[in-house]
PDB file of C-alpha atoms in Angstrom:
ATOM      1  CA  LEU A   1    -128.779 115.890 -83.566  1.00 69.00           C
ATOM      2  CA  TYR A   2    -126.365 113.804 -81.595  1.00 70.00           C
ATOM      3  CA  SER A   3    -122.596 114.261 -81.095  1.00 69.00           C
ATOM      4  CA  GLY A   4    -119.828 113.132 -78.841  1.00 68.00           C
ATOM      5  CA  PHE A   5    -120.115 109.356 -79.363  1.00 72.00           C
ATOM      6  CA  PRO A   6    -117.002 107.398 -78.300  1.00 72.00           C
ATOM      7  CA  MET A   7    -114.522 106.964 -81.042  1.00 74.00           C
ATOM      8  CA  VAL A   8    -116.187 109.557 -83.376  1.00 74.00           C
ATOM      9  CA  GLU A   9    -116.538 112.537 -81.031  1.00 70.00           C
ATOM     10  CA  ASN A  10    -116.430 115.137 -83.768  1.00 75.00           C
ATOM     11  CA  VAL A  11    -119.084 113.527 -85.981  1.00 77.00           C
ATOM     12  CA  VAL A  12    -122.860 115.030 -85.624  1.00 77.00           C
ATOM     13  CA  PHE A  13    -125.400 112.465 -86.319  1.00 79.00           C
ATOM     14  CA  VAL A  14    -129.138 112.893 -87.246  1.00 78.00           C
ATOM     15  CA  ALA A  15    -131.188 110.268 -85.389  1.00 79.00           C
ATOM     16  CA  HIS A  16    -134.490 109.184 -87.116  1.00 78.00           C
ATOM     17  CA  PRO A  17    -137.147 108.526 -84.467  1.00 74.00           C
ATOM     18  CA  ASN A  18    -137.990 105.326 -86.085  1.00 70.00           C
ATOM     19  CA  PHE A  19    -141.637 104.880 -84.825  1.00 65.00           C
ATOM     20  CA  SER A  20    -144.277 103.771 -87.265  1.00 58.00           C
ATOM     21  CA  GLY A  21    -147.287 106.124 -86.237  1.00 53.00           C
ATOM     22  CA  GLY A  22    -146.067 106.187 -82.735  1.00 48.00           C
ATOM     23  CA  VAL A  23    -146.819 102.540 -82.294  1.00 47.00           C
ATOM     24  CA  GLY A  24    -144.256 100.222 -80.935  1.00 54.00           C
ATOM     25  CA  ASP A  25    -144.620  97.159 -83.463  1.00 69.00           C
ATOM     26  CA  GLY A  26    -141.557  95.178 -82.678  1.00 74.00           C
ATOM     27  CA  ASN A  27    -139.905  96.035 -86.149  1.00 82.00           C
ATOM     28  CA  CYS A  28    -137.861  99.013 -85.043  1.00 84.00           C
ATOM     29  CA  TYR A  29    -134.611  96.962 -85.724  1.00 89.00           C
ATOM     30  CA  PHE A  30    -135.538  96.152 -89.315  1.00 90.00           C
ATOM     31  CA  THR A  31    -136.975  99.627 -90.073  1.00 89.00           C
ATOM     32  CA  ALA A  32    -133.613 101.166 -88.705  1.00 90.00           C
ATOM     33  CA  MET A  33    -131.604  98.725 -90.930  1.00 92.00           C
ATOM     34  CA  ALA A  34    -133.836  99.472 -93.986  1.00 91.00           C
ATOM     35  CA  LEU A  35    -133.404 103.147 -93.572  1.00 90.00           C
ATOM     36  CA  LEU A  36    -129.714 102.870 -93.345  1.00 91.00           C
ATOM     37  CA  LEU A  37    -129.288 100.268 -96.257  1.00 92.00           C
ATOM     38  CA  TYR A  38    -132.032 101.267 -98.709  1.00 91.00           C
ATOM     39  CA  GLY A  39    -132.732 104.806 -97.666  1.00 86.00           C
ATOM     40  CA  THR A  40    -136.411 104.126 -96.575  1.00 85.00           C
ATOM     41  CA  SER A  41    -137.825 102.494 -93.651  1.00 83.00           C
ATOM     42  CA  SER A  42    -140.557 100.987 -95.629  1.00 84.00           C
ATOM     43  CA  ALA A  43    -138.073  98.262 -96.899  1.00 88.00           C
ATOM     44  CA  TRP A  44    -138.097  96.633 -93.361  1.00 88.00           C
ATOM     45  CA  LEU A  45    -139.942  93.444 -94.564  1.00 90.00           C
ATOM     46  CA  ARG A  46    -137.440  93.006 -97.299  1.00 93.00           C
ATOM     47  CA  VAL A  47    -134.550  93.391 -94.748  1.00 93.00           C
ATOM     48  CA  LYS A  48    -136.184  90.956 -92.357  1.00 93.00           C
ATOM     49  CA  ALA A  49    -136.671  88.330 -95.313  1.00 94.00           C
ATOM     50  CA  GLU A  50    -133.215  88.876 -96.316  1.00 96.00           C
ATOM     51  CA  HIS A  51    -131.787  87.915 -92.837  1.00 95.00           C
ATOM     52  CA  LEU A  52    -134.103  84.890 -92.683  1.00 95.00           C
ATOM     53  CA  TYR A  53    -132.911  83.717 -96.089  1.00 96.00           C
ATOM     54  CA  TYR A  54    -129.350  84.139 -95.198  1.00 96.00           C
ATOM     55  CA  LEU A  55    -129.571  82.303 -91.883  1.00 95.00           C
ATOM     56  CA  GLU A  56    -131.495  79.364 -93.484  1.00 96.00           C
ATOM     57  CA  LYS A  57    -128.888  79.115 -96.164  1.00 96.00           C
ATOM     58  CA  VAL A  58    -126.077  79.130 -93.594  1.00 95.00           C
ATOM     59  CA  LEU A  59    -127.753  76.637 -91.162  1.00 95.00           C
ATOM     60  CA  ILE A  60    -128.511  74.073 -94.064  1.00 96.00           C
ATOM     61  CA  ASN A  61    -124.996  74.185 -95.428  1.00 96.00           C
ATOM     62  CA  LYS A  62    -122.666  72.598 -93.002  1.00 96.00           C
ATOM     63  CA  ASP A  63    -119.654  73.743 -94.978  1.00 96.00           C
ATOM     64  CA  HIS A  64    -120.488  77.246 -94.756  1.00 95.00           C
ATOM     65  CA  VAL A  65    -117.918  79.405 -93.016  1.00 94.00           C
ATOM     66  CA  ARG A  66    -120.412  80.756 -90.463  1.00 94.00           C
ATOM     67  CA  HIS A  67    -122.333  77.630 -89.964  1.00 95.00           C
ATOM     68  CA  LYS A  68    -120.800  76.738 -86.529  1.00 96.00           C
ATOM     69  CA  PHE A  69    -121.386  80.450 -85.293  1.00 94.00           C
ATOM     70  CA  TYR A  70    -124.999  80.647 -86.323  1.00 93.00           C
ATOM     71  CA  LYS A  71    -125.665  77.028 -85.032  1.00 95.00           C
ATOM     72  CA  CYS A  72    -124.495  78.097 -81.648  1.00 93.00           C
ATOM     73  CA  GLN A  73    -126.344  81.424 -81.884  1.00 91.00           C
ATOM     74  CA  ASN A  74    -129.487  79.646 -82.893  1.00 91.00           C
ATOM     75  CA  ALA A  75    -129.228  77.133 -79.992  1.00 91.00           C
ATOM     76  CA  VAL A  76    -129.854  79.718 -77.363  1.00 88.00           C
ATOM     77  CA  ASP A  77    -133.409  80.821 -76.616  1.00 85.00           C
ATOM     78  CA  SER A  78    -134.075  84.366 -75.215  1.00 83.00           C
ATOM     79  CA  THR A  79    -137.264  85.911 -73.852  1.00 79.00           C
ATOM     80  CA  THR A  80    -139.087  88.270 -76.280  1.00 79.00           C
ATOM     81  CA  ASN A  81    -142.455  89.382 -77.090  1.00 74.00           C
ATOM     82  CA  ALA A  82    -144.586  90.235 -80.088  1.00 75.00           C
ATOM     83  CA  SER A  83    -147.064  93.200 -80.492  1.00 74.00           C
ATOM     84  CA  GLY A  84    -148.288  95.560 -82.941  1.00 63.00           C
ATOM     85  CA  ARG A  85    -151.460  97.242 -84.412  1.00 62.00           C
ATOM     86  CA  GLY A  86    -154.641  95.473 -84.168  1.00 60.00           C
ATOM     87  CA  PHE A  87    -153.032  92.960 -81.698  1.00 61.00           C
ATOM     88  CA  LYS A  88    -154.485  93.161 -78.116  1.00 68.00           C
ATOM     89  CA  GLY A  89    -151.947  92.595 -75.599  1.00 67.00           C
ATOM     90  CA  ALA A  90    -148.544  91.070 -76.337  1.00 71.00           C
ATOM     91  CA  TRP A  91    -147.289  87.514 -76.952  1.00 72.00           C
ATOM     92  CA  GLU A  92    -144.230  86.707 -74.724  1.00 77.00           C
ATOM     93  CA  GLY A  93    -142.118  83.636 -74.977  1.00 82.00           C
ATOM     94  CA  GLU A  94    -138.740  82.022 -75.471  1.00 87.00           C
ATOM     95  CA  VAL A  95    -137.377  81.954 -78.986  1.00 87.00           C
ATOM     96  CA  ASN A  96    -134.171  81.348 -81.003  1.00 90.00           C
ATOM     97  CA  LEU A  97    -132.741  83.493 -83.709  1.00 88.00           C
ATOM     98  CA  TRP A  98    -134.530  81.554 -86.490  1.00 91.00           C
ATOM     99  CA  GLU A  99    -137.868  81.683 -84.736  1.00 88.00           C
ATOM    100  CA  ARG A 100    -137.445  85.224 -84.103  1.00 88.00           C
ATOM    101  CA  LEU A 101    -137.220  86.095 -87.699  1.00 88.00           C
ATOM    102  CA  GLN A 102    -140.277  83.896 -88.330  1.00 88.00           C
ATOM    103  CA  ILE A 103    -142.788  85.493 -85.877  1.00 83.00           C
ATOM    104  CA  PRO A 104    -144.527  88.663 -86.979  1.00 81.00           C
ATOM    105  CA  ASN A 105    -143.689  91.884 -84.934  1.00 81.00           C
ATOM    106  CA  CYS A 106    -141.363  89.989 -82.747  1.00 81.00           C
ATOM    107  CA  TRP A 107    -138.883  92.313 -80.873  1.00 83.00           C
ATOM    108  CA  THR A 108    -135.330  91.621 -81.237  1.00 86.00           C
ATOM    109  CA  SER A 109    -132.172  92.484 -79.479  1.00 81.00           C
ATOM    110  CA  ASP A 110    -128.637  93.150 -80.523  1.00 82.00           C
ATOM    111  CA  GLU A 111    -128.037  89.528 -81.267  1.00 85.00           C
ATOM    112  CA  MET A 112    -129.339  90.298 -84.787  1.00 90.00           C
ATOM    113  CA  CYS A 113    -126.385  92.747 -85.423  1.00 92.00           C
ATOM    114  CA  ALA A 114    -123.906  90.060 -86.312  1.00 93.00           C
ATOM    115  CA  LEU A 115    -126.432  88.551 -88.820  1.00 94.00           C
ATOM    116  CA  THR A 116    -127.026  92.039 -90.369  1.00 95.00           C
ATOM    117  CA  ALA A 117    -123.090  92.447 -90.810  1.00 95.00           C
ATOM    118  CA  ASP A 118    -122.820  89.030 -92.523  1.00 95.00           C
ATOM    119  CA  VAL A 119    -125.947  89.527 -94.756  1.00 95.00           C
ATOM    120  CA  TYR A 120    -124.921  93.076 -96.091  1.00 95.00           C
ATOM    121  CA  GLY A 121    -121.123  93.024 -95.734  1.00 94.00           C
ATOM    122  CA  VAL A 122    -121.126  96.080 -93.577  1.00 93.00           C
ATOM    123  CA  PHE A 123    -119.373  97.257 -90.478  1.00 92.00           C
ATOM    124  CA  LEU A 124    -122.225  98.053 -87.932  1.00 92.00           C
ATOM    125  CA  VAL A 125    -121.538 100.200 -84.859  1.00 89.00           C
ATOM    126  CA  LEU A 126    -124.131 100.079 -82.228  1.00 89.00           C
ATOM    127  CA  TYR A 127    -124.082 102.602 -79.412  1.00 85.00           C
ATOM    128  CA  SER A 128    -126.440 101.728 -76.398  1.00 81.00           C
ATOM    129  CA  PHE A 129    -127.402 104.697 -74.497  1.00 79.00           C
ATOM    130  CA  THR A 130    -129.869 105.706 -71.781  1.00 69.00           C
ATOM    131  CA  THR A 131    -132.943 107.888 -72.201  1.00 65.00           C
ATOM    132  CA  SER A 132    -133.727 108.402 -68.418  1.00 60.00           C
ATOM    133  CA  ALA A 133    -132.193 110.864 -66.118  1.00 51.00           C
ATOM    134  CA  THR A 134    -132.763 108.433 -63.223  1.00 52.00           C
ATOM    135  CA  SER A 135    -130.601 105.701 -64.731  1.00 52.00           C
ATOM    136  CA  GLU A 136    -127.192 105.060 -62.990  1.00 57.00           C
ATOM    137  CA  TYR A 137    -125.508 106.636 -66.103  1.00 52.00           C
ATOM    138  CA  GLY A 138    -127.754 109.733 -66.423  1.00 53.00           C
ATOM    139  CA  ALA A 139    -129.861 110.777 -69.479  1.00 60.00           C
ATOM    140  CA  ASP A 140    -128.555 110.357 -72.919  1.00 66.00           C
ATOM    141  CA  THR A 141    -125.278 108.774 -71.932  1.00 67.00           C
ATOM    142  CA  VAL A 142    -123.521 106.119 -74.014  1.00 66.00           C
ATOM    143  CA  TYR A 143    -122.869 103.007 -71.914  1.00 69.00           C
ATOM    144  CA  ASP A 144    -121.915 100.475 -74.335  1.00 75.00           C
ATOM    145  CA  LEU A 145    -120.265 100.443 -77.867  1.00 76.00           C
ATOM    146  CA  ARG A 146    -120.219  97.248 -79.947  1.00 83.00           C
ATOM    147  CA  THR A 147    -119.065  96.552 -83.377  1.00 86.00           C
ATOM    148  CA  TYR A 148    -119.893  93.790 -85.874  1.00 89.00           C
ATOM    149  CA  GLY A 149    -118.524  92.821 -89.232  1.00 89.00           C
ATOM    150  CA  ALA A 150    -115.263  93.658 -91.058  1.00 90.00           C
ATOM    151  CA  PHE A 151    -113.804  97.159 -90.444  1.00 87.00           C
ATOM    152  CA  ASN A 152    -112.812  97.725 -94.101  1.00 88.00           C
ATOM    153  CA  SER A 153    -116.575  97.467 -95.149  1.00 88.00           C
ATOM    154  CA  ARG A 154    -119.235 100.176 -95.364  1.00 87.00           C
ATOM    155  CA  HIS A 155    -119.735 101.774 -91.760  1.00 88.00           C
ATOM    156  CA  LEU A 156    -123.324 101.912 -90.549  1.00 90.00           C
ATOM    157  CA  PHE A 157    -124.225 103.505 -87.227  1.00 90.00           C
ATOM    158  CA  ALA A 158    -127.182 102.767 -84.826  1.00 90.00           C
ATOM    159  CA  ALA A 159    -128.372 103.419 -81.342  1.00 87.00           C
ATOM    160  CA  PHE A 160    -130.058 101.170 -79.042  1.00 85.00           C
ATOM    161  CA  LYS A 161    -132.053 103.549 -76.869  1.00 80.00           C
ATOM    162  CA  GLY A 162    -133.266 102.692 -73.462  1.00 72.00           C
ATOM    163  CA  GLY A 163    -132.557  99.102 -73.922  1.00 72.00           C
ATOM    164  CA  ASN A 164    -135.622  98.501 -76.044  1.00 74.00           C
ATOM    165  CA  HIS A 165    -135.546 100.651 -79.326  1.00 80.00           C
ATOM    166  CA  PHE A 166    -133.236 100.762 -82.322  1.00 86.00           C
ATOM    167  CA  VAL A 167    -132.661 104.155 -83.817  1.00 87.00           C
ATOM    168  CA  PRO A 168    -130.705 104.668 -87.104  1.00 90.00           C
ATOM    169  CA  LEU A 169    -127.850 107.147 -86.790  1.00 87.00           C
ATOM    170  CA  VAL A 170    -126.907 109.068 -90.144  1.00 83.00           C
ATOM    171  CA  PRO A 171    -123.848 111.293 -90.256  1.00 80.00           C
ATOM    172  CA  ASN A 172    -124.755 114.837 -90.659  1.00 80.00           C
ATOM    173  CA  THR A 173    -121.958 115.782 -93.016  1.00 70.00           C
ATOM    174  CA  PHE A 174    -122.059 116.856 -96.457  1.00 58.00           C
ATOM    175  CA  HIS A 175    -118.796 115.036 -97.621  1.00 58.00           C
ATOM    176  CA  HIS A 176    -118.880 112.494-100.374  1.00 50.00           C
ATOM    177  CA  TYR A 177    -116.970 109.922 -98.334  1.00 57.00           C
ATOM    178  CA  GLU A 178    -118.241 107.803 -95.579  1.00 56.00           C
ATOM    179  CA  VAL A 179    -117.469 108.473 -91.730  1.00 57.00           C
ATOM    180  CA  ARG A 180    -115.285 105.769 -90.538  1.00 60.00           C
ATOM    181  CA  LEU A 181    -114.812 104.648 -86.974  1.00 62.00           C
ATOM    182  CA  PRO A 182    -111.225 104.552 -85.878  1.00 62.00           C
ATOM    183  CA  ARG A 183    -109.814 101.117 -85.343  1.00 62.00           C
ATOM    184  CA  ILE A 184    -110.458  99.879 -81.848  1.00 62.00           C
ATOM    185  CA  SER A 185    -107.260  98.658 -80.096  1.00 53.00           C
TER     186      SER A 185
END
């Protein structure tokens, strides 16, 4: 259980470990989102496919509201790698957003969060925190808070642990309403 996150200090979260048999397979972002959106991490491939479908639709249609944004996002290459079960070693290279969605087991960064917010019409809150006591911030310390999407949408919470692993955060409350992040001013 985690609590004390900025802006929602009184909310206690359950953090799913989000490991597939203890093997880092590069799909932790999509399994985290699948757990939050569909209630099961096994829907990760559907989530990844929905991201790809939406991105292709936007990039093809020059009149789409988000075309310019995603065209700029897609023009930037960033270093990533791909690994997984039955794959010896890891592939490493420079890829753009569209290529990242095409490559199996390709690790992603928080650049995918804006796409998730657009695909599902959600407000995604991403906390980045350390996992090592030797980091400059100390162990389990939140050092970054980012939000994506429209505030008046369903709120989803996730953590980016140690700079390389996404973890879904589910409020541990028994209320019928959703926990909402206060407006950031």
